[in-house]
Short mmCIF file of C-alpha atoms in Angstrom, two decimals:
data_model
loop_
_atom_site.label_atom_id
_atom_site.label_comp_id
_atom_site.label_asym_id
_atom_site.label_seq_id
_atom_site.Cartn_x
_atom_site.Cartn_y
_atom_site.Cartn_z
CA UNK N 1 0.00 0.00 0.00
CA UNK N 2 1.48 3.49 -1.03
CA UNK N 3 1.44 6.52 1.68
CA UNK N 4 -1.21 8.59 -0.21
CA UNK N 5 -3.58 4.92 -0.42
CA UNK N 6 -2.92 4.94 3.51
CA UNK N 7 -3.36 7.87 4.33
CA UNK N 8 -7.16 7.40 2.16
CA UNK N 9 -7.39 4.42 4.46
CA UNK N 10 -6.97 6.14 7.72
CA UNK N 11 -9.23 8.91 6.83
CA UNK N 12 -11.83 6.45 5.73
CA UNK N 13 -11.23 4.51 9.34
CA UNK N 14 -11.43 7.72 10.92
CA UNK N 15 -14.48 8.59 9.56
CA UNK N 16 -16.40 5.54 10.42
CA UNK N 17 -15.06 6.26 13.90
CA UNK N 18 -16.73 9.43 14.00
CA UNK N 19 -19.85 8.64 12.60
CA UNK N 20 -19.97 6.42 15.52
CA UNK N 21 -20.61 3.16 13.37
CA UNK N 22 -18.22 -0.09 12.94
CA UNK N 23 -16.73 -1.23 9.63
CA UNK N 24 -18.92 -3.55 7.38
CA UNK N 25 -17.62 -6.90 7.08
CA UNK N 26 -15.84 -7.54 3.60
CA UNK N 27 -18.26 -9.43 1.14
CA UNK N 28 -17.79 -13.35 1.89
CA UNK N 29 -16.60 -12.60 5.13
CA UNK N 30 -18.49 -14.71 7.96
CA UNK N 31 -20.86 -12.50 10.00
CA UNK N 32 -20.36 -11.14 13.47
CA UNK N 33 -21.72 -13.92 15.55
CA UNK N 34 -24.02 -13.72 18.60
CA UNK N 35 -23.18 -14.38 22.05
CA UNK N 36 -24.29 -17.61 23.41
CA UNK N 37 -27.76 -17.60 25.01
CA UNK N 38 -26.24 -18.43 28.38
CA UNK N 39 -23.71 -15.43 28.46
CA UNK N 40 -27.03 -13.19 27.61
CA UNK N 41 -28.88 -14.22 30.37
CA UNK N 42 -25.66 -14.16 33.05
CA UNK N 43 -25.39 -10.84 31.41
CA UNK N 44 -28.87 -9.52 32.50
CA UNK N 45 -28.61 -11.33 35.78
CA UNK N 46 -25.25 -9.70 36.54
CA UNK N 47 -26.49 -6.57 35.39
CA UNK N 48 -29.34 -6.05 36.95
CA UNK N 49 -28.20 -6.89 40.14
CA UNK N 50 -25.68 -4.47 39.69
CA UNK N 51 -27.82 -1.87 39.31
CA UNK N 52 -30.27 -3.13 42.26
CA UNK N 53 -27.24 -3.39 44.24
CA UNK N 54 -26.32 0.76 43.65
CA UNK N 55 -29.58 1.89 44.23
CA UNK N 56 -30.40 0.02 47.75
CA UNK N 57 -26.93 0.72 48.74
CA UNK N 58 -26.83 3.91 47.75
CA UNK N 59 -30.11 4.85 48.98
CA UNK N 60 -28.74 3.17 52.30
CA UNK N 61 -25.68 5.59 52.15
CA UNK N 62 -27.45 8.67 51.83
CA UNK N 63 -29.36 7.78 54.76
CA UNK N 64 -26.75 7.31 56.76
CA UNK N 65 -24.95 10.44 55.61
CA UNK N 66 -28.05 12.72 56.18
CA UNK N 67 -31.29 13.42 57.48
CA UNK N 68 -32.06 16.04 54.64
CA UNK N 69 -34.69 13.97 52.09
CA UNK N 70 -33.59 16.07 49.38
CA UNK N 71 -29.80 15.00 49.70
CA UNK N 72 -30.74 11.44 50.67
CA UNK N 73 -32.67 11.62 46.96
CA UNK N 74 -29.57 13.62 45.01
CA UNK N 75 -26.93 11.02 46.24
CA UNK N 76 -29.37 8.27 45.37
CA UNK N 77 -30.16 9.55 41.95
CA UNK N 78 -26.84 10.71 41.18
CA UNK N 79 -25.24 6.81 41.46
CA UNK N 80 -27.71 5.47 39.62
CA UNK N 81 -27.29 7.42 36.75
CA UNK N 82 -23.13 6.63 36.74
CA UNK N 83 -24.14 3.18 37.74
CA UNK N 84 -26.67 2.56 34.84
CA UNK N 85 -24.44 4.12 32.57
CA UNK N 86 -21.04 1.96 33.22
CA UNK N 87 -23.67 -1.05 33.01
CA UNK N 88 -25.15 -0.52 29.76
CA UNK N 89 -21.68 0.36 27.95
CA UNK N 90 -20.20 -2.56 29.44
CA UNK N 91 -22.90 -5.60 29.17
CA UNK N 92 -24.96 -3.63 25.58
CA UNK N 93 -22.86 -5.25 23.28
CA UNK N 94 -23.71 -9.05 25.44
CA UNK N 95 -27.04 -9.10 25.63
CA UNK N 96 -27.94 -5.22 24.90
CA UNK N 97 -28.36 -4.29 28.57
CA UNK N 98 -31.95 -4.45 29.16
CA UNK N 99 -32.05 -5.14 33.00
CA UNK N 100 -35.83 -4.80 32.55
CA UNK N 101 -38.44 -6.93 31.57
CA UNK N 102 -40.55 -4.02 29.88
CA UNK N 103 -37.56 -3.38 27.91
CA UNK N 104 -37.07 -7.00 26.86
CA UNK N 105 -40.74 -7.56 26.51
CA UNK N 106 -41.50 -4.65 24.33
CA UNK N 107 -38.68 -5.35 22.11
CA UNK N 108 -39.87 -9.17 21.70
CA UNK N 109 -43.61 -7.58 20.69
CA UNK N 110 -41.44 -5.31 17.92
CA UNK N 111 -39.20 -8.24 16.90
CA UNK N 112 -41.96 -10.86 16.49
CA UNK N 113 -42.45 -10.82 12.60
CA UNK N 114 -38.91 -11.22 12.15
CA UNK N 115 -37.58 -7.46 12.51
CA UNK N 116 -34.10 -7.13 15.22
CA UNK N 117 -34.53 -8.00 18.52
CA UNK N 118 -34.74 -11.38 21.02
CA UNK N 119 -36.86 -14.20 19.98
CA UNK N 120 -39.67 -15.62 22.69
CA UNK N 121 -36.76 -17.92 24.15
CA UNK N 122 -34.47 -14.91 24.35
CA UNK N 123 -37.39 -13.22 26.27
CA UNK N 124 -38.13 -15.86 28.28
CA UNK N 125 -34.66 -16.64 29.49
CA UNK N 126 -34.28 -12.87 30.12
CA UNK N 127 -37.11 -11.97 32.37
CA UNK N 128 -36.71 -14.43 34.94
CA UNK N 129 -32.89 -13.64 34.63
CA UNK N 130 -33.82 -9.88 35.50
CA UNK N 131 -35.63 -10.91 38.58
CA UNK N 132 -33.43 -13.24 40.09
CA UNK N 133 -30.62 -10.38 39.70
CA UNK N 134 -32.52 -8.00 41.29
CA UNK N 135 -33.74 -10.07 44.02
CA UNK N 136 -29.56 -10.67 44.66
CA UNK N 137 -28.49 -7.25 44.07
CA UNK N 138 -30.87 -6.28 46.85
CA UNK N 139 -29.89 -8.94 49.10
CA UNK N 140 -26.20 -7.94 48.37
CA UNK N 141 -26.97 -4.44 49.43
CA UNK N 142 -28.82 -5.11 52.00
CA UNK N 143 -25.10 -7.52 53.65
CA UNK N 144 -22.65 -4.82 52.76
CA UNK N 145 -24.67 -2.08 54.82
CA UNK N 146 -25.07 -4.75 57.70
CA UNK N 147 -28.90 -4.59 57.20
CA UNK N 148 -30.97 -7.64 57.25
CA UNK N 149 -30.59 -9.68 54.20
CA UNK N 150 -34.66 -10.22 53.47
CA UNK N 151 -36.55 -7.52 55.36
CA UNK N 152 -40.10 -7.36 53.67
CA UNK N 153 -40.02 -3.20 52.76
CA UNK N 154 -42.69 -1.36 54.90
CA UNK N 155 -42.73 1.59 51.88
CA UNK N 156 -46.43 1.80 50.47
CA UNK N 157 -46.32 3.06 47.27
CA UNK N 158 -50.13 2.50 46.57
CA UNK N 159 -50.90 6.54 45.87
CA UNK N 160 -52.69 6.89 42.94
CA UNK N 161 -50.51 9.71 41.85
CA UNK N 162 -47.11 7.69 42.03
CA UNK N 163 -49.07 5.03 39.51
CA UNK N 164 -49.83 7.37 37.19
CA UNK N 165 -46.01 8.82 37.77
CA UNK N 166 -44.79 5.15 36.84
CA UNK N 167 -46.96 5.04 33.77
CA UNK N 168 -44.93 8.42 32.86
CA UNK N 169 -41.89 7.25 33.63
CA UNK N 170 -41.56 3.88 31.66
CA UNK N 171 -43.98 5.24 28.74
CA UNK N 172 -40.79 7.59 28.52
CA UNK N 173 -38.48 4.88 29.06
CA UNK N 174 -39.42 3.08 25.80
CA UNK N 175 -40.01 5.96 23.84
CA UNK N 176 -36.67 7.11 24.28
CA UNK N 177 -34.86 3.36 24.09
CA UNK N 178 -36.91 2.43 20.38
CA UNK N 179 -36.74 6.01 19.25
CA UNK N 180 -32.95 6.01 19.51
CA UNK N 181 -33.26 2.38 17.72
CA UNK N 182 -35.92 3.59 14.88
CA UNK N 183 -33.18 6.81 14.21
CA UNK N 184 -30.15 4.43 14.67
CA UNK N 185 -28.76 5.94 17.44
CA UNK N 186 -28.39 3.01 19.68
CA UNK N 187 -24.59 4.83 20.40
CA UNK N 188 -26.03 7.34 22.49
CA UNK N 189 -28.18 4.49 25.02
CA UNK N 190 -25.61 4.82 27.84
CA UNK N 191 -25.27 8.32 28.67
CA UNK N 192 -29.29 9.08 27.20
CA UNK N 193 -30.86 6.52 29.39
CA UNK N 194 -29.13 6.56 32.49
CA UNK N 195 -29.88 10.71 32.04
CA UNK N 196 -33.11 10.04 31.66
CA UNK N 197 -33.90 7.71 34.97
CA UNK N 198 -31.87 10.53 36.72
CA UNK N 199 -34.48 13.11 35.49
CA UNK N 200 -37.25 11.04 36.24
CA UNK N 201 -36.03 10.57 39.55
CA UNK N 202 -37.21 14.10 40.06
CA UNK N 203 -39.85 14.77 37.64
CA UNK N 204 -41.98 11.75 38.26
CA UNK N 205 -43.54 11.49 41.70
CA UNK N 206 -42.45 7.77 41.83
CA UNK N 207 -39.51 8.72 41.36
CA UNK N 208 -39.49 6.34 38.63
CA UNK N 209 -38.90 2.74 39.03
CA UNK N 210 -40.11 2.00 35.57
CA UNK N 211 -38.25 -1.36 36.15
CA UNK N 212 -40.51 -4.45 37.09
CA UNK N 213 -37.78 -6.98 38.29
CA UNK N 214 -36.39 -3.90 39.90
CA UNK N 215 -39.50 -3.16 41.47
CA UNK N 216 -40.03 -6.66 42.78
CA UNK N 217 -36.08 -6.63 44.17
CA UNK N 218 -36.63 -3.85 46.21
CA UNK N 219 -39.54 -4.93 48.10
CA UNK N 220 -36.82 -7.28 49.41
CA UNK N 221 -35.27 -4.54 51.43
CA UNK N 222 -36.52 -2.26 54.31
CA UNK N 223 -34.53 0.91 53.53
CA UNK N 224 -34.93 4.15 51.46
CA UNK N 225 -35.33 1.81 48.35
CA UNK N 226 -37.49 -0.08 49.20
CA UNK N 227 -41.53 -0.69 47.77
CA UNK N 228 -43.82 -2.57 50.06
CA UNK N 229 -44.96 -6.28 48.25
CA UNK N 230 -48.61 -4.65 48.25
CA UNK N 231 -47.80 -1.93 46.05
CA UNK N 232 -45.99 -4.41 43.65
CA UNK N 233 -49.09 -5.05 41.68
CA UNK N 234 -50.32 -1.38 40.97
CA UNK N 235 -46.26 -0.74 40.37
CA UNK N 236 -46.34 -3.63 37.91
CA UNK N 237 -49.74 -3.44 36.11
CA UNK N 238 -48.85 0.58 35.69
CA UNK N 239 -45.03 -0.29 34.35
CA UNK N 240 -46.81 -2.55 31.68
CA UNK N 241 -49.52 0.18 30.74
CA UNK N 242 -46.30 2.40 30.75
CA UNK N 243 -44.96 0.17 28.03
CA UNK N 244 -47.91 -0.31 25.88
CA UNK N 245 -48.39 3.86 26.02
CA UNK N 246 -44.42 3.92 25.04
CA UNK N 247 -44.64 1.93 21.95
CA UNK N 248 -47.69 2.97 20.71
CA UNK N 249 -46.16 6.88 20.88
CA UNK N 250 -42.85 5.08 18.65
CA UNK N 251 -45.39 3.96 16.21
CA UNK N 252 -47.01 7.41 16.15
CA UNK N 253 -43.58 9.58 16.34
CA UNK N 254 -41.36 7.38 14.44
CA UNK N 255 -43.83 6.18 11.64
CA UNK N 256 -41.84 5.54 8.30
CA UNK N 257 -42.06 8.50 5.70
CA UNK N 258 -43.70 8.53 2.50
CA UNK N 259 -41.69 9.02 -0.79
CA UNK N 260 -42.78 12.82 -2.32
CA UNK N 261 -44.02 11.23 -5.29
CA UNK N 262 -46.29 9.46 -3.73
#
């Protein structure tokens, strides 16, 4: 290869860098392949007990660092969104970092007539995955804080208003997850979704779960976290009207254009 054919090269390499996409494979070249179904589901079961794991334990922190609600709720918020963030650029490219069975679920309902996303056995390895990792990650938090490792939480959450803020919260949640998917900006889902939870933290009056395996892990712990098991149901059934309100706003926002012709 001559200098001025690699210096053409590097400028082509750097501009696929900065467009934020990866080299297509050369024609005949075997595809990329998928991760085994096994390191998927370790990945969401890892992952979200990770993130179970930062917000009991930091929720437990805050608590212990200050009496102030509204500093208990910035520290909380605030390691979530670094947490969630570090999480979903490390485990996206394993099994594309849902930690969320609304997530998984909704993308199964887009994926089912053969478009990208898991398959029914993808989905149903996932979502019991998700809720044995949050179940742990609570437990986990719960031992490093000294706190007892299954304390039932004593947190209602039954309000009507915090329903309707979890309905908010994952509607948004999905519409911001498939809209950067229908535009192709998938590169952005770390830093855009773990900003978003940390807003909702403080616009929703839930201060947004929007997570049902995360919901049902932190009615395993009696701290700031935590969600008593009788609001798990309204949490729940609201999360999955959350999800059907989400997609149905993709389809509206993100329809496919017409050709001018036409």
């Amino acid at each position: 290869m001559s200098a001025t054919e690699a210096t053409e090269h590097d400028r082509a390499e750097e501009s696929v860098i900065a467009a934020g996409t990866e080299p297509q494979p050369a024609p005949g070249a075997a595809p990329p392949q998928s991760p085994p179904l096994v390191a998927k589901a370790a990945a969401e079961l890892v992952g979200t007990a990770a993130l179970v794991a930062v917000v009991v334990g930091s929720g437990i922190q805050a608590t212990e660092l200050t009496k102030d609600v509204g500093l208990q709720l910035l520290a909380n918020s605030t390691a979530t969104v670094f947490g969630l963030g570090v999480l979903i650029a490390l485990l996206g490219p394993v099994s594309g970092a849902h930690f969320n069975p609304a997530v998984t679920l909704a993308e199964w309902w887009t994926a089912r007539r053969g478009g990208a996303g898991v398959t029914l056995r993808e989905a149903a390895v996932y979502v019991p995955a998700q809720i044995a990792g949050a179940i742990a990650g609570a437990v986990l938090a719960d031992a490093m804080f000294g706190e007892p490792l299954v304390k039932w939480s004593t947190h209602d959450r039954s309000a009507g208003h915090l329903l309707l803020g979890e309905v908010v919260a994952t509607a948004g949640l999905i519409l911001l997850i498939f809209g950067l998917a229908r535009t192709d900006r998938l590169r952005f889902a770390p830093v855009a979704v773990a900003s978003y939870i940390g807003a909702a933290y403080w616009f929703t009056s839930s201060t947004s779960f929007a997570n049902p395996a995360v919901t049902i892990g932190r009615a395993f712990t009696d701290t700031f976290a935590g969600i008593a098991p009788g609001s798990l149901l309204g949490f729940i059934g609201m999360q999955v009207v959350g999800g059907v309100v989400g997609l149905a706003l993709v389809a509206l926002i993100f329809m496919p254009g017409r050709n001018a012709a036409e």
